Amino acid sequence: MNTTENLYEELRNALKEHQVSKNETLIEQHSHDESYHKPSAPDLVIYPESTEDVQLVVKIASVYEVPVVPYGLGTSLEGHTIPYDRGITIDFSEMNTVIEVRESDFLVKVQPGVTRSQLNKELKKYGLFFSVDPGADATLGGMAATNASGTTSVKYGVMRDQVRDLEVVLADGEVIHTGSLAQKSSSGYNLNSLFVGSEGTLGCITELTLKVYGIPEHTVAARASFPTVDDAVEAVVSILQAGVPVARVELVDEPSMKQANMFSATNYKVKPTLFLEFHGNEPGLKHDVEFTKEIVEDHRCDDIHFEEDNAARNKLWEARHNLAYAYVHGNPGKKLMVTDVCVPISELAGAIKHAREQVDKLQLNGGILGHVGDGNYHILLMMDLSDSQEVKNAEHLNEQIVEYALARGGTCTGEHGVGVGKMKYQQKEHGHALQIMEKIKLALDPGQILNPHKLVHQRREKS
Amino acid sequence: MNTTENLYEELRNALKEHQVSKNETLIEQHSHDESYHKPSAPDLVIYPESTEDVQLVVKIASVYEVPVVPYGLGTSLEGHTIPYDRGITIDFSEMNTVIEVRESDFLVKVQPGVTRSQLNKELKKYGLFFSVDPGADATLGGMAATNASGTTSVKYGVMRDQVRDLEVVLADGEVIHTGSLAQKSSSGYNLNSLFVGSEGTLGCITELTLKVYGIPEHTVAARASFPTVDDAVEAVVSILQAGVPVARVELVDEPSMKQANMFSATNYKVKPTLFLEFHGNEPGLKHDVEFTKEIVEDHRCDDIHFEEDNAARNKLWEARHNLAYAYVHGNPGKKLMVTDVCVPISELAGAIKHAREQVDKLQLNGGILGHVGDGNYHILLMMDLSDSQEVKNAEHLNEQIVEYALARGGTCTGEHGVGVGKMKYQQKEHGHALQIMEKIKLALDPGQILNPHKLVHQRREKS
């Protein structure tokens, strides 16, 4: 028997039969994510049902020195879950229980395989909601691993702001907790924030305690359309600088509005549009909405439409969340590349103008949208991978967008993470700090079995 | 010449004369903090004027293998700045420039010796403010090092939430940046949050980029008094659970109200009191205030007094901030011990009840107060250090308070930090995670010269 067969046998003996698979369909399913990144298959896929199962798998993997790649739903856009060195993929889909809702503490304890929509369905019973909403209905484990964010981050913050505690299985199979149930702490180094966004390179998340919020007393959503993207972006900057506490403010450009209408069967105006939302008490919110109306009108807004009822509001945000799928669906055979820089808000208008110029110059098929209240925007590009010139142009665009952001104090990824796609920018963005990250990686995973070739470069080659 | 003299000569040659001191008064001044912790003198005090100066000092210290202790204003309550192994204290008081206000980005860049009141004086010119306000007028470098917080954290978050980027001199004298100017990022491990709260054990902070806020359109402050502390705490829990976005909610018990009146020349009712503040637009705020009035009345509030003008509001918060000094001033010859646990909000009423019972049982002289909106409260104890029974009782109380909090998912320190005072609870609070912290410490400071004997235990003894 070769090593993989030995490993397979050992895992089969340690776990239940259906938890260990080398079924070809499953292997293929775990070889890619939702992006253009090159697929690569794992040797085995494991379905743990408990923290103890994960400990067992990691301990065996560490003896065999084979890579371990944690996997939520594979909705990554930067290749995080692709096992480029083969080995074991740990699929957390069977660890999908909402363990505890601590209603009066505004906390919830979940397993990593719970999805954001599953959690929100459960929380609704308590008048609560979980704020972070990336486009995909991702798992909370995956969202913590990449420090995901979404449309509400401008008010409620990103994934890192919601994580109160993580249970993590380390490279040696030991279990730690990274935080506590307290709202704040100055006790010890802050491991919570270190493990959030560590992309499975420091440990496998097996449980999360997350902050949740009361469903707001009153909510108003709106669509505001503008003659140009510039006008829309400048309106956002003015809204923020006026101190209006918007809960959501999303930019969708003209091509993207077209895709949204086709995919979501809406008939929204095909113009650069801001999707807005306000949360609060009724009188306060009325004041905020009036103020915002004045501001957008100063920026040549030609139509602002308020979504009065729940159904229309849900439709609006569904259309926004499904935009990446709208592009994929509208461009059969093509693959998705999404840029994801974040810049200081004062640099946003210039950055988006520059981005549009580059897309046009390179004759690419792409839309601009994003969480502009955070200074974070995306270009969605549909690429024909067999057209090497188009691929080259798309890569060139991504590089230019990143260079522009880094030169202005921004970051190469606002929310999608590094994975394999953004590794080449890490040295430029972090300088000597990258070496500190590598030291931390080596201190915590000396055998380098945890999600190798992601986020930080390896110091030595594995056989 | 002995080593200290060699070190002194070398530093004198490398820096300007007035930057290197072994003056006895200065040495004494840097041998203690504001607490009961045992003093210990450094060999030398250094006053850097630039990042390069700090690099130079750390590089020389690393050659001599002598400890380096960064020092802001010495307002620590857990012995953070006391150099128990002697060596070099780096006093940042000369690095006290507000470098840049990026008004439209709501960011400010400062040197570590800038105090919070100095920063707020500067920011006021721009209609901005910095939110974190510990009792002391501490330096921002010190506040970042301990992850300080204060009365506004219930709305705006703690120090860690405000830090966008730090410039840090590492143990080998190299300089890194831990973040960027972007509002959010998923690029690399989150070094920002690791260095915030690391208490000078991983590096010396030489520059901070911090988030600031627009001065709220409208502010209302109030004092609400209750028959018992229990009633007051239960009112807070109800306010939070009703989703009222309070900006401040502070508990001050009866003995503490008495001290406050004496020290601050106020004539506030001597009853368990909540100090409250609300920020927002006028109609929204009016709604919040009315709702809060109803809630506190449901909890037997017998008087709620609104501070209408700026001067009365400032007086209120000054009285609150000066409470520790009020106790010190009111108890000459005694030394201050402050407990600092933080518990989940559902456990707060029980925790404070337990605390009061223990204080009375041990016949200690102490008041209870705190940032109850975060679940964080303090017992201020004035101890006669020559009375060994009193000291023993105070230590016993502190232990009991911590045990109670840890058993309920809380933390041994909500905002004061570990220093030397809370090291004994680290194993119990963090379990195996403490070993991960120690690994990080060793990876980043293998010579263990940075603030030794603080936060994490040393692995090997230094000569």
PDB file of C-alpha atoms in Angstrom, chain A residues 102 104-106 146-147 149 158 160 170 174-177 180-191 193-194 198-199 201-202 217 240-241 281 283-284 287-288 342 344-346 371 374 376 409-415 417-418 426 429-430 432-433 436-437 439-441 443-444 455-456, chain B residues 102 104-106 146-147 149 158 160 170 174-177 180-191 193-194 198-199 201-202 217 240-241 281 283-284 287-288 342 344-346 371 374 376 409-415 417-418 426 429-430 432-433 436-437 439-441 443-444 455-456:
ATOM      1  CA  ARG A 102     -27.955  33.581  24.383  1.00  0.00           C
ATOM      2  CA  SER A 104     -30.131  38.445  26.497  1.00  0.00           C
ATOM      3  CA  ASP A 105     -26.372  38.544  25.792  1.00  0.00           C
ATOM      4  CA  PHE A 106     -26.865  39.080  22.047  1.00  0.00           C
ATOM      5  CA  THR A 146     -11.537  34.927   5.449  1.00  0.00           C
ATOM      6  CA  ASN A 147     -12.806  37.816   7.605  1.00  0.00           C
ATOM      7  CA  SER A 149     -17.965  41.241   5.175  1.00  0.00           C
ATOM      8  CA  VAL A 158     -16.904  42.982   9.457  1.00  0.00           C
ATOM      9  CA  ARG A 160     -13.767  40.108  12.878  1.00  0.00           C
ATOM     10  CA  LEU A 170      -4.373  23.461  16.123  1.00  0.00           C
ATOM     11  CA  GLU A 174      -4.812  20.435  20.577  1.00  0.00           C
ATOM     12  CA  VAL A 175      -7.920  22.570  21.113  1.00  0.00           C
ATOM     13  CA  ILE A 176      -7.916  26.214  22.189  1.00  0.00           C
ATOM     14  CA  HIS A 177     -10.455  28.965  22.751  1.00  0.00           C
ATOM     15  CA  SER A 180     -14.519  34.567  26.032  1.00  0.00           C
ATOM     16  CA  LEU A 181     -18.156  35.652  26.351  1.00  0.00           C
ATOM     17  CA  ALA A 182     -17.191  39.099  27.674  1.00  0.00           C
ATOM     18  CA  GLN A 183     -17.920  42.095  25.457  1.00  0.00           C
ATOM     19  CA  LYS A 184     -14.378  43.370  25.913  1.00  0.00           C
ATOM     20  CA  SER A 185     -11.120  42.087  27.353  1.00  0.00           C
ATOM     21  CA  SER A 186      -7.527  43.195  27.827  1.00  0.00           C
ATOM     22  CA  SER A 187      -6.407  39.741  28.931  1.00  0.00           C
ATOM     23  CA  GLY A 188      -3.566  38.177  26.932  1.00  0.00           C
ATOM     24  CA  TYR A 189      -2.778  38.569  23.237  1.00  0.00           C
ATOM     25  CA  ASN A 190      -5.895  38.927  21.095  1.00  0.00           C
ATOM     26  CA  LEU A 191      -6.047  35.508  19.436  1.00  0.00           C
ATOM     27  CA  SER A 193      -8.523  38.596  15.595  1.00  0.00           C
ATOM     28  CA  LEU A 194      -5.424  36.603  14.678  1.00  0.00           C
ATOM     29  CA  SER A 198      -6.094  33.246   8.960  1.00  0.00           C
ATOM     30  CA  GLU A 199      -7.676  31.186   6.157  1.00  0.00           C
ATOM     31  CA  THR A 201      -3.399  28.251   7.905  1.00  0.00           C
ATOM     32  CA  LEU A 202      -3.216  28.360  11.730  1.00  0.00           C
ATOM     33  CA  GLU A 217     -37.304  48.962  15.213  1.00  0.00           C
ATOM     34  CA  LEU A 240     -20.604  59.598   5.231  1.00  0.00           C
ATOM     35  CA  GLN A 241     -18.961  62.927   5.865  1.00  0.00           C
ATOM     36  CA  ASN A 281     -36.258  54.442  15.533  1.00  0.00           C
ATOM     37  CA  PRO A 283     -38.415  59.754  14.041  1.00  0.00           C
ATOM     38  CA  GLY A 284     -34.609  59.489  13.927  1.00  0.00           C
ATOM     39  CA  HIS A 287     -34.616  62.719   9.779  1.00  0.00           C
ATOM     40  CA  ASP A 288     -31.729  60.657   8.336  1.00  0.00           C
ATOM     41  CA  CYS A 342     -10.367  48.834  -0.346  1.00  0.00           C
ATOM     42  CA  PRO A 344      -9.531  55.344   2.260  1.00  0.00           C
ATOM     43  CA  ILE A 345     -12.874  56.994   1.524  1.00  0.00           C
ATOM     44  CA  SER A 346     -11.192  60.194   0.290  1.00  0.00           C
ATOM     45  CA  HIS A 371     -19.568  48.276  -0.509  1.00  0.00           C
ATOM     46  CA  ASP A 374     -16.303  51.115   3.400  1.00  0.00           C
ATOM     47  CA  ASN A 376     -14.388  48.696  -0.872  1.00  0.00           C
ATOM     48  CA  GLY A 409      -2.765  53.494   1.742  1.00  0.00           C
ATOM     49  CA  GLY A 410      -5.345  50.869   0.741  1.00  0.00           C
ATOM     50  CA  THR A 411      -5.314  47.072   0.784  1.00  0.00           C
ATOM     51  CA  CYS A 412      -5.234  44.414  -1.951  1.00  0.00           C
ATOM     52  CA  THR A 413      -8.288  42.675  -0.491  1.00  0.00           C
ATOM     53  CA  GLY A 414     -11.092  44.241   1.486  1.00  0.00           C
ATOM     54  CA  GLU A 415     -13.040  41.062   2.171  1.00  0.00           C
ATOM     55  CA  GLY A 417      -8.975  37.238   1.458  1.00  0.00           C
ATOM     56  CA  VAL A 418      -5.545  36.308   0.135  1.00  0.00           C
ATOM     57  CA  GLN A 426       1.605  40.523   0.224  1.00  0.00           C
ATOM     58  CA  GLU A 429       1.473  45.587   1.029  1.00  0.00           C
ATOM     59  CA  HIS A 430       3.030  44.437   4.294  1.00  0.00           C
ATOM     60  CA  HIS A 432       8.760  43.522   6.750  1.00  0.00           C
ATOM     61  CA  ALA A 433       5.487  42.706   8.576  1.00  0.00           C
ATOM     62  CA  ILE A 436       6.375  38.541  11.218  1.00  0.00           C
ATOM     63  CA  MET A 437       3.339  36.733   9.785  1.00  0.00           C
ATOM     64  CA  LYS A 439       7.217  33.669  11.988  1.00  0.00           C
ATOM     65  CA  ILE A 440       3.761  33.286  13.540  1.00  0.00           C
ATOM     66  CA  LYS A 441       2.808  30.652  10.963  1.00  0.00           C
ATOM     67  CA  ALA A 443       5.579  28.959  15.448  1.00  0.00           C
ATOM     68  CA  LEU A 444       2.021  27.605  15.298  1.00  0.00           C
ATOM     69  CA  LEU A 455      -1.817  33.538   2.662  1.00  0.00           C
ATOM     70  CA  VAL A 456       1.877  33.254   3.684  1.00  0.00           C
TER      71      VAL A 456
ATOM     72  CA  ARG B 102      -7.257  63.228   7.591  1.00  0.00           C
ATOM     73  CA  SER B 104     -12.498  63.419   5.286  1.00  0.00           C
ATOM     74  CA  ASP B 105     -11.233  59.908   6.126  1.00  0.00           C
ATOM     75  CA  PHE B 106     -12.055  60.270   9.841  1.00  0.00           C
ATOM     76  CA  THR B 146      -3.228  47.926  27.087  1.00  0.00           C
ATOM     77  CA  ASN B 147      -6.316  48.010  24.809  1.00  0.00           C
ATOM     78  CA  SER B 149     -11.461  51.622  26.965  1.00  0.00           C
ATOM     79  CA  VAL B 158     -12.534  49.905  22.681  1.00  0.00           C
ATOM     80  CA  ARG B 160      -8.588  47.942  19.453  1.00  0.00           C
ATOM     81  CA  LEU B 170      10.436  45.174  16.972  1.00  0.00           C
ATOM     82  CA  GLU B 174      13.265  46.577  12.578  1.00  0.00           C
ATOM     83  CA  VAL B 175      10.164  48.678  11.879  1.00  0.00           C
ATOM     84  CA  ILE B 176       6.814  47.321  10.709  1.00  0.00           C
ATOM     85  CA  HIS B 177       3.358  48.680   9.989  1.00  0.00           C
ATOM     86  CA  SER B 180      -3.234  50.314   6.427  1.00  0.00           C
ATOM     87  CA  LEU B 181      -5.534  53.312   5.940  1.00  0.00           C
ATOM     88  CA  ALA B 182      -8.349  51.114   4.563  1.00  0.00           C
ATOM     89  CA  GLN B 183     -11.490  50.771   6.680  1.00  0.00           C
ATOM     90  CA  LYS B 184     -11.381  46.994   6.318  1.00  0.00           C
ATOM     91  CA  SER B 185      -8.950  44.389   5.036  1.00  0.00           C
ATOM     92  CA  SER B 186      -8.655  40.622   4.663  1.00  0.00           C
ATOM     93  CA  SER B 187      -4.990  40.804   3.691  1.00  0.00           C
ATOM     94  CA  GLY B 188      -2.578  38.790   5.842  1.00  0.00           C
ATOM     95  CA  TYR B 189      -2.783  38.006   9.530  1.00  0.00           C
ATOM     96  CA  ASN B 190      -4.333  40.832  11.561  1.00  0.00           C
ATOM     97  CA  LEU B 191      -1.271  42.261  13.294  1.00  0.00           C
ATOM     98  CA  SER B 193      -5.176  43.533  16.974  1.00  0.00           C
ATOM     99  CA  LEU B 194      -2.232  41.401  18.056  1.00  0.00           C
ATOM    100  CA  SER B 198       0.441  43.380  23.820  1.00  0.00           C
ATOM    101  CA  GLU B 199       1.687  45.681  26.612  1.00  0.00           C
ATOM    102  CA  THR B 201       6.021  42.717  25.107  1.00  0.00           C
ATOM    103  CA  LEU B 202       6.135  42.413  21.277  1.00  0.00           C
ATOM    104  CA  GLU B 217     -25.292  66.547  16.016  1.00  0.00           C
ATOM    105  CA  LEU B 240     -29.492  47.401  26.347  1.00  0.00           C
ATOM    106  CA  GLN B 241     -31.973  44.642  25.679  1.00  0.00           C
ATOM    107  CA  ASN B 281     -30.010  63.584  15.616  1.00  0.00           C
ATOM    108  CA  PRO B 283     -35.800  63.674  16.878  1.00  0.00           C
ATOM    109  CA  GLY B 284     -34.174  60.235  17.151  1.00  0.00           C
ATOM    110  CA  HIS B 287     -37.327  59.175  21.196  1.00  0.00           C
ATOM    111  CA  ASP B 288     -34.399  57.296  22.806  1.00  0.00           C
ATOM    112  CA  CYS B 342     -15.970  41.922  32.577  1.00  0.00           C
ATOM    113  CA  PRO B 344     -21.629  38.699  29.837  1.00  0.00           C
ATOM    114  CA  ILE B 345     -24.403  41.238  30.393  1.00  0.00           C
ATOM    115  CA  SER B 346     -26.818  38.537  31.611  1.00  0.00           C
ATOM    116  CA  HIS B 371     -18.790  50.713  32.395  1.00  0.00           C
ATOM    117  CA  ASP B 374     -20.116  46.516  28.540  1.00  0.00           C
ATOM    118  CA  ASN B 376     -17.325  45.728  32.943  1.00  0.00           C
ATOM    119  CA  GLY B 409     -17.471  33.099  30.626  1.00  0.00           C
ATOM    120  CA  GLY B 410     -16.013  36.480  31.613  1.00  0.00           C
ATOM    121  CA  THR B 411     -12.469  37.828  31.666  1.00  0.00           C
ATOM    122  CA  CYS B 412     -10.064  38.789  34.470  1.00  0.00           C
ATOM    123  CA  THR B 413      -9.489  42.226  32.948  1.00  0.00           C
ATOM    124  CA  GLY B 414     -11.900  44.233  30.842  1.00  0.00           C
ATOM    125  CA  GLU B 415      -9.618  47.177  30.146  1.00  0.00           C
ATOM    126  CA  GLY B 417      -4.597  44.799  31.109  1.00  0.00           C
ATOM    127  CA  VAL B 418      -2.530  41.979  32.578  1.00  0.00           C
ATOM    128  CA  GLN B 426      -3.861  33.797  32.624  1.00  0.00           C
ATOM    129  CA  GLU B 429      -8.606  32.048  31.703  1.00  0.00           C
ATOM    130  CA  HIS B 430      -6.845  30.938  28.526  1.00  0.00           C
ATOM    131  CA  HIS B 432      -3.833  25.878  26.312  1.00  0.00           C
ATOM    132  CA  ALA B 433      -4.185  29.166  24.382  1.00  0.00           C
ATOM    133  CA  ILE B 436       0.119  29.791  21.884  1.00  0.00           C
ATOM    134  CA  MET B 437       0.638  33.310  23.248  1.00  0.00           C
ATOM    135  CA  LYS B 439       4.988  30.780  21.263  1.00  0.00           C
ATOM    136  CA  ILE B 440       4.139  34.081  19.585  1.00  0.00           C
ATOM    137  CA  LYS B 441       6.155  35.987  22.196  1.00  0.00           C
ATOM    138  CA  ALA B 443       8.900  33.922  17.866  1.00  0.00           C
ATOM    139  CA  LEU B 444       8.864  37.730  17.908  1.00  0.00           C
ATOM    140  CA  LEU B 455       1.482  39.448  30.252  1.00  0.00           C
ATOM    141  CA  VAL B 456       3.129  36.091  29.378  1.00  0.00           C
TER     142      VAL B 456
END
